[in-house]
């Protein structure tokens, strides 16, 4: 076993604190990655605080992982020692169900091995995430990371990047379309960059007037402060596609109303309580409400390659791990520009 250092929480109201645990020795198909940076996703906070009521403690969060391969198993072909590597929200899956075979492993019908707050394939051993010195992952679930982008800005692509890229592709967002992004946080800011790069005309819907300049710098063409519902009413029926990346309670009907005939609202935000959907905002214009969860390995690699080709990376604030508590508080307040990333050399 490999002694590993990390930060863990012991319960929903506990702080994250130094924690020691063991990683498995790399098997024939595994790579051992020395973690350099790990993004701080709002899902880390939801789970650390048991807001989704499925938390396992102690918990080492973190699923936006980048680093360098330090060791490879005897059958590994994709990676060599010293290569950059990335790990996202899951580290294995059943590999035999229809969804795994289709490369949509995130929807594995049997057992998705979450990077943390999950169990290994034995369904007993807890998994620990990226707020740690190293991780051992099967190469089939490890991503090739481009070396043309600053590594700390690549880390958030492993969750925020793929979670926004996947629905934009699935609903064929492109040239000439009007797209709304609700909530300018970690996911939202990647949604803006990606949708704009695909040729869409992007509007940010935000509760924070102070984010307008940033939104435009990220590629948005319009910015609407949502505290004033009248501004939203004036935009009814004008949007082709809306990406809702809000982490807390909000009125989704306000955004459904913005969709044109057969427009789609894709929900990626995961607030702890159910959202109320009125029948008429959905029925009118034959609108669709869709959900989307991260993306499969193949599509995650496609997204990383797309970002390298288009020079797209996350806007980040790099922090030492000792400031993780403050980063959580600021993220919950919407005060993040636009992703905290932990420099793991500070561990
Ligand atoms: P984040 O950085 O905290 O961003 C969330 C944004 O939502 C905030 O910046 C804020 O934007 C807005 N917001 C926050 N509280 C609000 C409120 N009470 N009313 C209206 N707007 C509010 O979070 P994130 O990391 O991007 O994650 C967003 C959500 O997606 C979380 O629930 C997370 O768990 C979920 N998630 C889902 C997936 C998936 O696979 N579907 C993957 C990753 C994360 P403004 O200041 O612009 O209003
Ligand atoms: Zn995430
Ligand atoms: Zn499966």
XYZ file of C-alpha atoms in Angstrom, residues 48-163:
116
model
C -18.802 17.414 2.382
C -21.897 18.883 4.076
C -24.137 15.908 3.235
C -26.567 18.129 1.330
C -27.401 15.261 -1.038
C -27.881 12.895 1.944
C -25.475 10.279 0.590
C -22.212 11.168 2.285
C -19.656 8.669 3.536
C -17.130 9.875 6.167
C -14.267 10.404 6.460
C -14.439 12.082 3.029
C -11.517 13.341 0.958
C -13.262 15.444 -1.727
C -11.879 16.492 -5.106
C -12.657 15.377 -8.649
C -10.902 17.945 -10.825
C -7.469 16.350 -10.685
C -4.341 17.004 -12.742
C -0.802 15.849 -12.152
C 2.067 13.779 -13.457
C 2.317 10.046 -13.811
C 4.880 8.754 -11.319
C 4.537 5.033 -11.972
C 2.745 2.792 -14.476
C 1.526 -0.803 -14.217
C 3.098 -3.470 -16.445
C 0.257 -3.459 -19.042
C -0.250 0.297 -19.291
C 0.031 1.547 -22.882
C -1.457 5.081 -22.877
C 0.882 6.683 -20.319
C 4.541 6.774 -19.446
C 6.315 8.104 -16.373
C 6.327 11.905 -16.324
C 3.253 12.305 -18.557
C 0.540 14.755 -17.592
C -2.702 13.052 -16.589
C -6.181 14.036 -15.455
C -8.917 12.372 -13.411
C -12.526 13.524 -13.243
C -15.610 12.483 -11.294
C -15.308 8.715 -11.616
C -12.438 6.229 -11.605
C -14.148 3.047 -12.811
C -17.507 1.548 -13.803
C -18.915 -1.889 -14.621
C -17.681 -1.717 -18.270
C -20.301 -4.206 -19.486
C -23.697 -2.462 -19.278
C -25.188 -0.705 -22.310
C -24.215 2.754 -21.098
C -20.618 1.753 -20.366
C -20.382 0.078 -23.786
C -21.704 3.271 -25.375
C -18.958 5.272 -23.652
C -21.476 6.963 -21.339
C -19.903 5.468 -18.223
C -21.243 8.283 -16.036
C -24.635 6.589 -16.396
C -23.345 3.080 -15.580
C -26.339 0.869 -14.807
C -24.461 -1.222 -12.248
C -21.788 0.555 -10.244
C -20.141 3.846 -11.063
C -16.999 4.143 -8.951
C -17.093 7.803 -7.949
C -13.677 9.418 -7.425
C -14.686 10.092 -3.819
C -17.734 9.542 -1.624
C -18.134 6.179 -3.328
C -16.840 2.649 -3.108
C -14.390 0.665 -5.194
C -15.615 -2.224 -7.334
C -15.755 -4.433 -4.223
C -18.601 -2.089 -3.090
C -16.909 -1.832 0.323
C -13.601 0.071 0.154
C -14.261 3.815 0.242
C -12.792 5.987 -2.514
C -10.842 9.145 -1.652
C -10.534 12.106 -3.991
C -8.098 14.690 -5.197
C -7.456 16.826 -2.118
C -4.479 14.517 -1.686
C -0.888 13.906 -2.668
C -1.479 11.107 -5.185
C -4.069 8.819 -6.697
C -4.052 5.386 -8.364
C -6.436 4.997 -11.311
C -6.947 2.511 -14.138
C -5.538 4.057 -17.313
C -8.896 3.506 -19.049
C -10.405 6.110 -16.690
C -7.451 8.509 -16.865
C -7.369 11.417 -19.307
C -4.534 12.708 -21.460
C -3.922 16.328 -20.505
C -2.674 18.813 -23.118
C 0.614 20.534 -22.231
C -0.270 23.733 -24.103
C -2.507 25.123 -21.339
C -1.501 26.174 -17.778
C -2.071 23.093 -15.666
C -3.903 24.848 -12.821
C -6.390 26.189 -15.359
C -6.938 22.739 -16.867
C -7.953 21.066 -13.580
C -11.546 22.461 -13.580
C -12.125 21.121 -17.093
C -12.291 17.617 -15.577
C -15.694 18.410 -14.065
C -16.892 21.954 -14.858
C -15.588 21.666 -18.431
C -17.132 18.327 -19.361
C -20.392 18.998 -17.488
